[in-house]
Structures are given as structure tokens and as C-alpha cells.
Short mmCIF file of C-alpha atoms in Angstrom, two decimals:
data_model
loop_
_atom_site.label_atom_id
_atom_site.label_comp_id
_atom_site.label_asym_id
_atom_site.label_seq_id
_atom_site.Cartn_x
_atom_site.Cartn_y
_atom_site.Cartn_z
CA MET I 1 0.34 -0.67 0.35
CA THR I 2 2.87 2.39 1.00
CA ALA I 3 4.55 1.29 -2.27
CA TRP I 4 1.46 3.04 -4.22
CA ILE I 5 0.77 6.05 -2.49
CA THR I 6 4.43 6.64 -3.27
CA TYR I 7 4.26 6.12 -6.14
CA VAL I 8 0.57 8.03 -6.85
CA VAL I 9 2.27 10.99 -5.36
CA THR I 10 5.16 11.05 -6.98
CA ALA I 11 3.82 10.20 -10.68
CA ALA I 12 1.57 13.43 -9.46
CA GLY I 13 3.95 15.78 -8.67
CA LEU I 14 6.13 14.98 -11.23
CA THR I 15 3.13 15.34 -13.54
CA LEU I 16 3.03 18.41 -11.67
CA VAL I 17 6.25 20.70 -12.01
CA ALA I 18 6.66 18.96 -15.84
CA LEU I 19 3.39 20.70 -16.81
CA ILE I 20 4.04 24.42 -14.68
CA ARG I 21 7.65 24.95 -15.77
CA PRO I 22 6.79 26.56 -19.30
CA PHE I 23 4.17 28.98 -17.11
CA LEU I 24 7.39 30.40 -14.77
CA GLY I 25 9.45 31.75 -17.25
CA ARG I 26 9.90 35.66 -17.88
CA GLN I 27 7.47 37.64 -21.41
CA ASN I 28 9.92 37.53 -23.47
CA GLU I 29 10.57 33.86 -22.74
CA LEU I 30 8.63 30.87 -24.49
CA PHE I 31 9.96 27.45 -24.18
CA GLY I 32 13.85 27.99 -23.22
CA VAL I 33 13.81 30.42 -27.09
CA VAL I 34 13.95 34.61 -25.92
CA PHE I 35 11.69 37.06 -28.16
CA GLY I 36 14.15 40.36 -27.57
CA THR I 37 12.02 42.76 -25.58
CA ARG I 38 8.80 41.11 -27.00
CA ASN I 39 6.14 40.33 -24.56
CA ILE I 40 5.34 36.39 -25.58
CA ARG I 41 2.68 35.66 -23.15
CA GLN I 42 -0.02 37.32 -24.41
CA ASP I 43 0.70 35.99 -27.40
CA GLN I 44 -1.93 33.56 -30.16
CA VAL I 45 1.05 31.28 -31.69
CA GLY I 46 2.18 31.87 -27.69
CA ARG I 47 -1.00 30.48 -26.15
CA SER I 48 -1.46 27.39 -29.01
CA LEU I 49 1.81 26.27 -28.47
CA LYS I 50 1.28 26.02 -24.15
CA GLN I 51 -1.59 24.21 -25.09
CA GLN I 52 0.00 21.56 -27.33
CA TYR I 53 2.27 21.15 -24.73
CA LEU I 54 0.23 20.58 -22.24
CA ILE I 55 -1.84 18.09 -24.14
CA GLU I 56 1.01 16.30 -25.27
CA THR I 57 2.44 15.88 -21.50
CA LEU I 58 -0.61 15.00 -19.94
CA SER I 59 -0.49 12.14 -22.75
CA LEU I 60 2.86 11.17 -21.95
CA ALA I 61 1.96 11.32 -17.93
CA VAL I 62 -1.04 9.05 -18.38
CA LEU I 63 0.53 6.30 -20.75
CA VAL I 64 3.95 5.86 -19.29
CA TRP I 65 2.46 6.20 -15.04
CA GLY I 66 -0.82 4.58 -16.08
CA GLY I 67 0.59 1.95 -18.28
CA LEU I 68 2.99 0.57 -15.71
CA ALA I 69 0.60 1.33 -12.44
CA LEU I 70 -1.47 -1.54 -14.98
CA MET I 71 1.62 -3.77 -15.61
CA ALA I 72 2.25 -3.99 -11.43
CA TRP I 73 -1.29 -4.54 -10.91
CA TRP I 74 -1.40 -7.36 -13.80
CA HIS I 75 1.63 -8.80 -12.38
CA GLN I 76 0.85 -8.36 -8.02
CA GLN I 77 3.34 -6.18 -7.21
CA PRO I 78 4.07 -2.93 -5.99
CA PRO I 79 4.67 -0.85 -9.39
CA TYR I 80 8.62 0.16 -10.54
CA LEU I 81 8.86 4.16 -9.12
CA ALA I 82 12.51 4.39 -10.52
CA LEU I 83 11.27 2.75 -13.75
CA GLY I 84 8.92 5.46 -14.26
CA MET I 85 10.55 8.74 -13.14
CA ILE I 86 12.72 7.55 -16.12
CA ALA I 87 10.84 6.76 -18.57
CA PHE I 88 8.50 10.23 -17.84
CA LEU I 89 12.14 12.33 -16.88
CA LEU I 90 12.46 11.60 -21.48
CA ALA I 91 8.78 11.82 -21.87
CA ALA I 92 8.87 15.41 -20.66
CA LEU I 93 11.80 16.48 -21.91
CA ALA I 94 10.83 15.27 -25.29
CA ALA I 95 7.80 17.02 -25.31
CA THR I 96 9.75 20.16 -24.11
CA ALA I 97 12.41 19.67 -27.01
CA ASN I 98 9.66 19.26 -29.66
CA ALA I 99 8.04 23.02 -28.23
CA HIS I 100 11.77 24.30 -28.32
CA ARG I 101 11.85 23.71 -31.82
CA LEU I 102 8.46 24.82 -32.86
CA SER I 103 8.67 28.03 -31.06
CA SER I 104 12.46 28.24 -32.38
CA GLN I 105 10.45 27.77 -35.60
CA TYR I 106 8.15 31.14 -34.53
CA HIS I 107 10.62 33.06 -33.64
CA GLN I 108 12.94 33.02 -37.30
CA GLN I 109 9.27 33.40 -38.88
CA LEU I 110 9.20 36.52 -36.36
CA ALA I 111 12.64 37.52 -37.17
CA VAL I 112 13.18 39.28 -33.94
CA PRO I 113 16.36 40.56 -34.29
CA GLU I 114 19.89 39.90 -31.70
CA ALA I 115 20.62 43.10 -29.78
CA MET I 116 24.92 42.57 -30.30
CA ARG I 117 25.48 45.25 -28.13
CA VAL I 118 25.51 44.26 -24.45
CA SER I 119 25.39 47.05 -22.05
CA VAL I 120 26.02 46.86 -18.17
CA ASP I 121 25.87 49.23 -15.09
CA LEU I 122 30.11 49.04 -13.80
CA THR I 123 28.30 51.11 -10.62
CA GLN I 124 25.31 49.38 -10.61
CA LEU I 125 27.00 45.93 -10.59
CA ALA I 126 30.43 46.91 -8.31
CA ASN I 127 27.99 47.85 -5.65
CA GLU I 128 25.17 44.68 -6.29
CA GLN I 129 23.53 43.09 -3.34
CA THR I 130 25.24 39.48 -2.87
CA LEU I 131 24.86 36.88 -0.53
CA SER I 132 28.10 36.94 1.65
CA PRO I 133 30.19 34.09 1.52
CA VAL I 134 30.15 33.43 5.27
CA TRP I 135 26.43 32.79 4.60
CA GLY I 136 28.32 28.66 3.25
CA MET I 137 29.02 29.12 7.10
CA VAL I 138 25.45 28.31 8.13
CA LEU I 139 25.65 24.93 6.56
CA LEU I 140 29.40 23.99 9.23
CA PRO I 141 27.55 23.37 12.56
CA LEU I 142 25.11 20.50 11.93
CA VAL I 143 28.65 19.29 10.11
CA GLY I 144 30.29 19.37 13.74
CA VAL I 145 27.39 17.56 15.77
CA GLY I 146 27.65 14.69 13.24
CA PHE I 147 31.35 14.22 14.12
CA ALA I 148 31.03 15.40 17.81
CA LEU I 149 28.45 12.01 18.09
CA PRO I 150 28.52 8.38 17.61
CA TRP I 151 26.48 8.61 14.34
CA SER I 152 29.37 8.75 11.76
CA ALA I 153 27.05 7.79 8.45
CA VAL I 154 25.31 11.13 9.00
CA ALA I 155 28.32 12.91 9.88
CA TRP I 156 29.14 11.41 6.36
CA ALA I 157 26.80 12.09 5.02
CA ASN I 158 26.64 15.70 6.07
CA LEU I 159 30.61 16.89 5.12
CA THR I 160 28.76 16.04 1.73
CA VAL I 161 25.76 17.72 1.97
CA GLY I 162 27.56 20.83 3.42
CA LEU I 163 30.78 20.45 0.65
CA VAL I 164 27.94 19.93 -2.70
CA VAL I 165 25.81 23.12 -1.38
CA GLY I 166 28.84 25.11 0.29
CA GLY I 167 30.68 25.39 -2.72
CA THR I 168 27.54 25.13 -5.16
CA PHE I 169 27.25 28.74 -3.25
CA LEU I 170 30.31 30.33 -3.30
CA LEU I 171 29.91 29.35 -6.80
CA THR I 172 26.99 31.10 -7.79
CA ARG I 173 27.26 34.15 -5.73
CA HIS I 174 27.92 36.46 -8.52
CA LEU I 175 25.64 33.66 -11.38
CA ALA I 176 23.90 36.10 -13.69
CA ALA I 177 20.67 35.97 -15.64
CA ASN I 178 20.30 33.67 -18.82
CA VAL I 179 20.04 36.97 -20.99
CA HIS I 180 22.49 39.81 -21.06
CA GLY I 181 22.17 43.39 -21.33
CA LEU I 182 20.64 47.22 -19.17
CA ALA I 183 18.00 45.93 -17.57
CA ALA I 184 17.33 43.31 -20.03
CA ALA I 185 16.34 40.60 -17.07
CA PRO I 186 14.92 42.79 -13.96
CA GLY I 187 15.46 41.62 -10.40
CA ALA I 188 17.67 38.97 -11.73
CA ALA I 189 20.00 39.67 -8.27
CA GLN I 190 16.94 39.52 -5.98
CA ALA I 191 15.90 36.55 -7.80
CA ARG I 192 19.74 34.50 -7.76
CA ASN I 193 19.75 35.89 -3.67
CA ILE I 194 16.23 33.87 -2.78
CA LEU I 195 17.75 30.80 -4.21
CA LEU I 196 20.51 31.08 -3.16
CA SER I 197 18.94 31.03 0.22
CA PHE I 198 16.42 28.35 -0.04
CA LEU I 199 19.37 26.03 -1.67
CA LEU I 200 21.20 27.08 2.33
CA ALA I 201 17.79 26.41 4.10
CA VAL I 202 17.09 23.13 2.34
CA ALA I 203 21.32 21.98 2.77
CA VAL I 204 20.65 22.73 6.82
CA VAL I 205 17.42 20.99 6.96
CA ALA I 206 18.55 17.98 5.11
CA GLN I 207 21.53 17.73 7.82
CA GLY I 208 19.26 18.38 10.80
CA PHE I 209 17.07 15.72 9.21
CA GLY I 210 19.57 13.26 9.08
CA LEU I 211 20.93 13.95 12.68
CA ALA I 212 17.16 13.04 13.66
CA CYS I 213 16.91 10.11 12.41
CA ALA I 214 19.95 8.90 13.48
CA TRP I 215 18.95 9.46 16.82
CA GLN I 216 15.45 8.27 16.86
CA PRO I 217 15.46 5.62 14.03
CA ALA I 218 12.15 5.04 15.08
CA GLN I 219 10.86 8.08 14.42
CA ALA I 220 12.26 8.41 10.70
CA GLY I 221 8.65 8.40 9.67
CA LEU I 222 7.40 11.35 11.71
CA PHE I 223 11.36 12.79 10.74
CA SER I 224 10.11 12.35 6.81
CA LEU I 225 7.46 14.50 6.91
CA VAL I 226 8.47 17.10 9.03
CA PHE I 227 11.11 17.49 6.29
CA GLY I 228 9.08 17.17 3.14
CA LEU I 229 6.55 19.43 4.36
CA LEU I 230 9.31 21.92 5.61
CA THR I 231 10.88 21.30 2.19
CA LEU I 232 7.51 21.91 0.45
CA LEU I 233 6.68 24.45 2.31
CA GLY I 234 10.19 26.55 0.98
CA LEU I 235 9.36 25.17 -2.45
CA LEU I 236 6.44 27.23 -2.38
CA LEU I 237 7.88 30.08 -0.91
CA LEU I 238 10.50 30.25 -3.66
CA LEU I 239 8.43 30.43 -6.50
CA ILE I 240 6.00 32.90 -5.27
CA THR I 241 8.99 35.33 -4.76
CA TRP I 242 10.95 34.46 -7.79
CA LEU I 243 7.71 34.98 -9.61
CA GLN I 244 7.50 37.68 -8.33
CA VAL I 245 10.88 39.63 -9.17
CA THR I 246 10.97 37.82 -12.32
CA ARG I 247 7.72 37.01 -13.98
CA ARG I 248 6.19 40.26 -13.47
CA GLN I 249 9.18 42.61 -14.71
CA ALA I 250 9.30 43.48 -17.99
CA PRO I 251 12.78 43.86 -20.19
CA ALA I 252 13.46 47.55 -20.09
CA GLY I 253 16.24 47.59 -23.20
CA ALA I 254 18.38 45.50 -25.58
CA VAL I 255 18.04 42.26 -25.08
CA ARG I 256 20.95 39.41 -26.37
CA THR I 257 19.25 36.47 -25.87
CA ASP I 258 22.11 33.70 -26.67
CA ASN I 259 19.43 31.52 -28.21
CA ALA I 260 21.54 29.56 -30.33
CA ARG I 261 23.46 28.63 -26.85
CA TRP I 262 20.79 26.85 -26.07
CA TYR I 263 19.97 22.99 -26.48
CA TRP I 264 15.90 22.46 -26.98
CA GLY I 265 15.67 25.22 -24.02
CA VAL I 266 17.41 22.93 -21.53
CA PHE I 267 20.45 22.05 -21.93
CA TYR I 268 23.11 25.69 -21.84
CA TYR I 269 26.65 25.66 -23.51
CA ALA I 270 28.35 28.17 -24.14
CA PRO I 271 32.64 27.24 -24.36
CA ASN I 272 33.07 31.18 -24.67
CA ASP I 273 31.31 31.81 -20.65
CA SER I 274 33.14 30.62 -18.07
CA SER I 275 30.43 30.73 -15.84
CA LEU I 276 29.55 27.70 -14.55
CA PHE I 277 26.02 27.39 -13.40
CA VAL I 278 23.53 30.17 -15.02
CA THR I 279 19.88 30.46 -14.37
CA LYS I 280 17.42 27.66 -16.22
CA ARG I 281 15.54 29.25 -18.90
CA ILE I 282 13.02 27.27 -17.87
CA GLY I 283 11.08 26.95 -14.80
CA VAL I 284 13.51 27.75 -11.79
CA GLY I 285 16.95 27.35 -10.81
CA LEU I 286 20.52 26.65 -11.64
CA THR I 287 21.78 24.72 -14.40
CA LEU I 288 24.60 24.04 -15.59
CA ASN I 289 27.26 24.96 -18.31
CA TYR I 290 28.03 21.72 -20.23
CA ALA I 291 30.55 23.57 -22.37
CA HIS I 292 32.82 23.21 -19.24
CA PRO I 293 34.87 20.15 -17.73
CA ALA I 294 34.04 21.05 -14.64
CA SER I 295 30.58 20.48 -15.38
CA TRP I 296 30.74 16.73 -16.33
CA PHE I 297 33.10 16.12 -12.93
CA LEU I 298 30.54 18.11 -11.01
CA LEU I 299 27.99 15.62 -12.62
CA LEU I 300 29.42 12.64 -12.27
CA GLY I 301 29.78 13.19 -8.37
CA VAL I 302 26.64 13.71 -8.19
CA VAL I 303 26.02 10.55 -9.63
CA ALA I 304 28.82 8.93 -7.75
CA VAL I 305 27.04 10.17 -4.36
CA VAL I 306 23.46 9.11 -5.49
CA ALA I 307 24.67 5.41 -6.38
CA THR I 308 26.77 5.58 -3.43
CA ILE I 309 23.69 5.76 -1.50
CA ALA I 310 20.95 4.13 -3.23
CA VAL I 311 23.50 1.25 -2.93
CA LEU I 312 23.99 1.64 1.43
CA SER I 313 20.40 2.05 1.72
CA ASN I 314 19.93 -1.57 0.19
CA MET C 1 28.62 54.72 -15.07
CA GLU C 2 27.32 52.61 -18.65
CA LEU C 3 30.04 50.02 -20.43
CA THR C 4 28.72 48.74 -23.93
CA VAL C 5 30.44 46.19 -26.18
CA ASP C 6 29.48 45.26 -28.99
CA PHE C 7 30.23 42.02 -30.14
CA ALA C 8 29.64 42.40 -33.84
CA SER C 9 33.12 44.51 -33.54
CA THR C 10 36.28 43.63 -35.59
CA VAL C 11 37.32 44.81 -31.73
CA PRO C 12 38.55 42.00 -28.97
CA ILE C 13 36.71 42.45 -26.24
CA TYR C 14 38.86 42.63 -23.73
CA THR C 15 40.03 45.59 -25.76
CA GLN C 16 36.71 47.58 -25.95
CA ILE C 17 36.24 47.15 -21.96
CA ARG C 18 39.86 48.86 -21.32
CA ASN C 19 39.25 51.54 -23.68
CA ALA C 20 35.53 52.42 -22.12
CA VAL C 21 36.77 51.88 -19.05
CA ILE C 22 39.75 55.12 -20.01
CA GLN C 23 36.89 56.95 -21.40
CA ALA C 24 34.82 57.39 -18.75
CA ILE C 25 38.20 58.17 -16.80
CA ALA C 26 37.68 60.69 -19.19
CA ASP C 27 35.29 62.40 -19.23
CA GLY C 28 34.66 62.22 -15.73
CA ARG C 29 32.21 59.45 -15.62
CA LEU C 30 34.65 57.22 -13.51
CA LYS C 31 36.39 58.66 -10.91
CA SER C 32 39.31 57.57 -8.75
CA SER C 33 39.27 55.30 -6.49
CA GLU C 34 35.20 54.65 -7.46
CA VAL C 35 35.60 50.85 -7.31
CA LEU C 36 34.90 48.28 -10.13
CA PRO C 37 33.11 45.12 -10.52
CA SER C 38 34.64 42.32 -9.57
CA VAL C 39 36.36 40.75 -13.02
CA ARG C 40 33.69 37.48 -12.10
CA ALA C 41 30.84 39.80 -11.85
CA LEU C 42 31.78 41.52 -14.97
CA GLY C 43 32.58 38.50 -16.90
CA SER C 44 28.52 36.71 -15.71
CA ALA C 45 26.59 39.82 -16.66
CA LEU C 46 28.39 41.28 -20.05
CA GLY C 47 27.78 36.52 -20.57
CA VAL C 48 31.49 36.80 -21.85
CA ASN C 49 34.82 34.74 -20.76
CA TYR C 50 35.95 35.89 -16.82
CA HIS C 51 39.69 35.71 -18.03
CA THR C 52 38.49 38.65 -21.38
CA VAL C 53 37.82 40.72 -18.07
CA ASN C 54 40.91 39.85 -16.20
CA LYS C 55 43.08 40.57 -19.25
CA ALA C 56 41.48 44.01 -19.62
CA TYR C 57 41.81 44.47 -16.02
CA THR C 58 45.38 43.52 -16.20
CA GLN C 59 46.07 45.81 -19.12
CA LEU C 60 44.60 48.72 -16.69
CA ALA C 61 46.78 47.89 -13.94
CA ASP C 62 49.58 47.68 -15.62
CA GLU C 63 49.20 50.60 -17.65
CA GLY C 64 48.22 52.40 -14.80
CA PHE C 65 44.46 53.68 -14.69
CA ILE C 66 43.00 51.05 -11.98
CA THR C 67 44.64 49.67 -9.17
CA MET C 68 44.10 45.73 -8.09
CA ARG C 69 44.50 44.41 -4.33
CA ARG C 70 43.31 40.91 -3.27
CA GLY C 71 40.06 41.30 -1.34
CA LEU C 72 38.76 44.72 -2.62
CA GLY C 73 39.14 43.94 -5.78
CA ALA C 74 39.13 46.56 -8.71
CA MET C 75 39.01 50.27 -8.43
CA VAL C 76 40.33 53.45 -10.22
CA ALA C 77 43.61 54.83 -9.91
CA GLU C 78 44.46 57.40 -7.49
CA GLN C 79 47.51 59.23 -9.24
CA LEU C 80 45.87 58.48 -12.94
CA PRO C 81 49.56 57.37 -15.34
CA ALA C 82 50.48 61.11 -17.41
CA VAL C 83 53.05 60.98 -20.78
CA ASP C 84 55.20 58.46 -20.47
CA PRO C 85 57.72 56.06 -22.89
CA HIS C 86 55.41 53.36 -22.16
CA PHE C 87 51.96 55.87 -23.91
CA GLU C 88 54.53 57.44 -26.46
CA ALA C 89 56.12 53.27 -27.08
CA GLU C 90 51.93 52.60 -28.00
CA VAL C 91 50.92 55.99 -29.30
CA VAL C 92 53.71 57.25 -32.68
CA PRO C 93 53.48 53.90 -34.43
CA GLN C 94 49.75 54.57 -34.36
CA MET C 95 49.47 57.66 -35.14
CA LYS C 96 52.53 56.60 -38.05
CA ALA C 97 50.22 55.04 -39.81
CA LEU C 98 47.34 57.48 -39.46
CA PHE C 99 49.29 60.09 -41.39
CA THR C 100 50.64 58.05 -43.91
CA GLU C 101 47.01 57.02 -44.53
CA ALA C 102 46.54 60.65 -45.07
CA LYS C 103 49.26 61.41 -46.37
CA VAL C 104 48.32 58.46 -49.18
CA ARG C 105 45.02 60.27 -49.23
CA THR C 106 45.78 63.67 -49.57
CA VAL C 107 44.26 64.95 -46.73
CA ASP C 108 46.67 67.43 -45.91
CA ARG C 109 47.80 69.20 -42.12
CA GLN C 110 44.88 71.04 -41.68
CA THR C 111 42.00 68.61 -41.92
CA LEU C 112 44.67 66.46 -40.58
CA VAL C 113 45.03 68.96 -37.36
CA ALA C 114 40.67 70.15 -37.31
CA LEU C 115 39.93 66.00 -37.16
CA ILE C 116 42.18 65.61 -34.01
CA ASP C 117 40.99 68.59 -32.26
CA GLN C 118 37.30 67.85 -32.94
CA VAL C 119 37.82 64.07 -32.12
CA TYR C 120 39.69 65.34 -28.84
CA ASP C 121 36.88 67.97 -27.39
CA GLU C 122 33.80 64.55 -28.28
CA GLY C 123 36.35 62.99 -26.30
CA TRP C 124 35.03 64.56 -22.81
CA HIS C 125 31.58 65.18 -24.21
CA HIS C 126 31.27 60.92 -24.40
#
């Protein structure tokens, strides 16, 4: 029964995320394609592309999640959650790629010019409010607590969380918007600070969750529930504040879009940009610049950590 | 103070950054000891490699227009450079090339001087 509940909740959650992602962008962005200063949100073609994406993604969700549930029911076995997640993520990626292709075609049809002159305000940039690196220290206390107590496995896990999140935080303190130009992405600095604060908060909560589970293993279910609720609350707050500072504001100047650097609107590949992280085009969050070898090492590192946790938990 | 980079230009980006900073110092938009953004912040804002910005800053520092201090970042130099052998070594070959071309194009000295005056005056009213 628990397996079925987990399956349904995960399926509903992932489907919901896939459905709302394209609606979180700025006014001039449609499936990873930026249309200069043009507001594409109210555009007829833009609307119909979004409708088409919704229908495609919903159909794929029903096909993948429903199909696997049916198979599990037929064989009297719990549903294959991991398989469903992989299959749905691939299906959602295919739907996004298709929508991006159609959006790119529309962009070409409109012949939106690319701004070749990019301006920045040096004074504003020099005085820009970035989160102090000292904030990264919030990840240390619970690592210390882990090592001070006889739960070494949790201490190492908390140290890993501290290193990964702390490293990401330090590398992304100056993260710029994914378009360039003076007032091309208003609110980008605030949005970045909100995102980084969320990242640090979730990491600290995760460290606390690990310690709590090691301290009272019998209460792990309750702790999971609290951790899940806190993360969900944080995510909700992140979404609301992010949308307030980005989605409502229109670009006020020339926009260098760099559309050609975004593959399927999802993968960023720019050898001339030394940023390791950039803000996502579709949805909310960060993504890697895959032109950097470091990004692949980071990706492999995360896969290795996840695989190790999966093996150890079995 | 606005800094503009033209990605369609044949002038290298680091030279454009260098020239824009000197132009801003010349017309008073950048004052002595004014702090410049970090290499990382400017690189991210322009969407260019940090090395490109670093190259521009290093050149500006070598020429004495800015100072770079560890931990404090880059700032416009308190004492701006005057005419020195380095400046002459840089400028004279460029002037020679320009005057040679002017001669071939039969631009007389008076016209050339008028052009220099015009460009020189425009420099303070960017």
C-alpha cells in the first residue's frame, strides 16, 4: 500500500512540475527561446504552443504512469517507481524539446533581431547586493555535531551535503541572468539571492533530518514527513518570491538572448562563457554550462553520490 | 556608469572593455578610487569569459589606470598615469600609420589637425 501511495504522489508531483515549468518564465521567453523585448505571453501562437505542450505532456504522463501501474497491477507487484521516473523524465524532455523546436521556428518567422551591443552599469554592478560568503558557514554546525556524536555515517553525509551545497553557493554568488544587457532581466540579482537562500536552508534542514533520524530511528517516518513539509513550504515560498521579482517585470532595454547556446531550451553549452552555473531558461533554478569539463565532473560526482547512497541504503 | 560591448565589432572584447573604462575616466563618469565590479561579476553580466575581463583589468592595471588589490577588487587609480615612454611607444606607431594613410589620401595637415581637435573635444562629451 505504501509503495502505491509513494508511486501516486511521485507521479502527481513530477507531472505537475512538468506541466507548470513553461509558465514560470519571463514575459519574453517561450520554451527556452527568448523573443528580445517582445511579450510572448499574450501572443496567440505562444498560447497555442503552450496548450499543445500541456496536451502532449498530460498524454505522456497518462501513458507512462498509467501503463506502469497497469503492468504492476496485472503482475500483482508494487509499481516500478524508478522506471516510471526515468521514463516520464525522458518523455517530458521529449515534449519540451518538441515545444522548443516549434518556438524556435516561430522566433525565426518573426525575425526578432539579436542585440549585438550589450551594456552593463559598472557602478550598479560594483555595488550589487550579493550574499556574503560567510552565509556558507551555516552548513558547518550540523557537520560538527555529527562528528561530535557517535553517528559517523550521518556526519559524513552531512559533510557531503555541506561540501556540495557550500561549493555551489560559493560558485553561484555572482550568478547572472541567462540573458544579457542593461535591464534585460530585471530582478535577476534578487531572484538569485532568493534561490541561494533556499538552497542553504534546504541543505541545513536536510542535515538536521539526517541527525534526527540517526538519533531516533524509530521516528524516521515522522521526521521524513516534517522534512518533506518544510521543503515543500520552502519551495512554495521560493516560487512565489521568484515569480514576484522576475515574471512580472518586463525587460527595459536591448536583450542579448544567446538562444543558440540553449539546446532544447534546457541544456546550456557556451564555451566562451566561463560561468559554470547559469539560471535556467525553463522553470526555476540553476543549470550547468556543459561546455565546461568541470560541469561533467560535477555531474558524475552527483551521480556517484546518489549511486553510493542507493547501494548503501539497500 | 554604462559600459557597452559590441559583439559584432572586430575589436577584441578585452580592448573594448579597456577603452570604455579609459573613456569613462576621461569624461569623469568614473572618478579616482571608484570601485569597479569584480572580474567574475562583470564576466557574468556580459556573458563573456572571466579571462577576457581579467585581461582588460590587467592591462588597465599595468598602464596605471586602475589598481587591483587582493580582497578589495579593482578600483580607479588615485594617481592617474601621465605621458610616459610606454604611452609614446604605444601611440607613435599608430599615429605614423594614420598619418601615412592620410598622406596617401591627400588629406592635408590642416584638415588632419581639425579632425584631431574634433575627436579630442568629443572625448570629454561622450
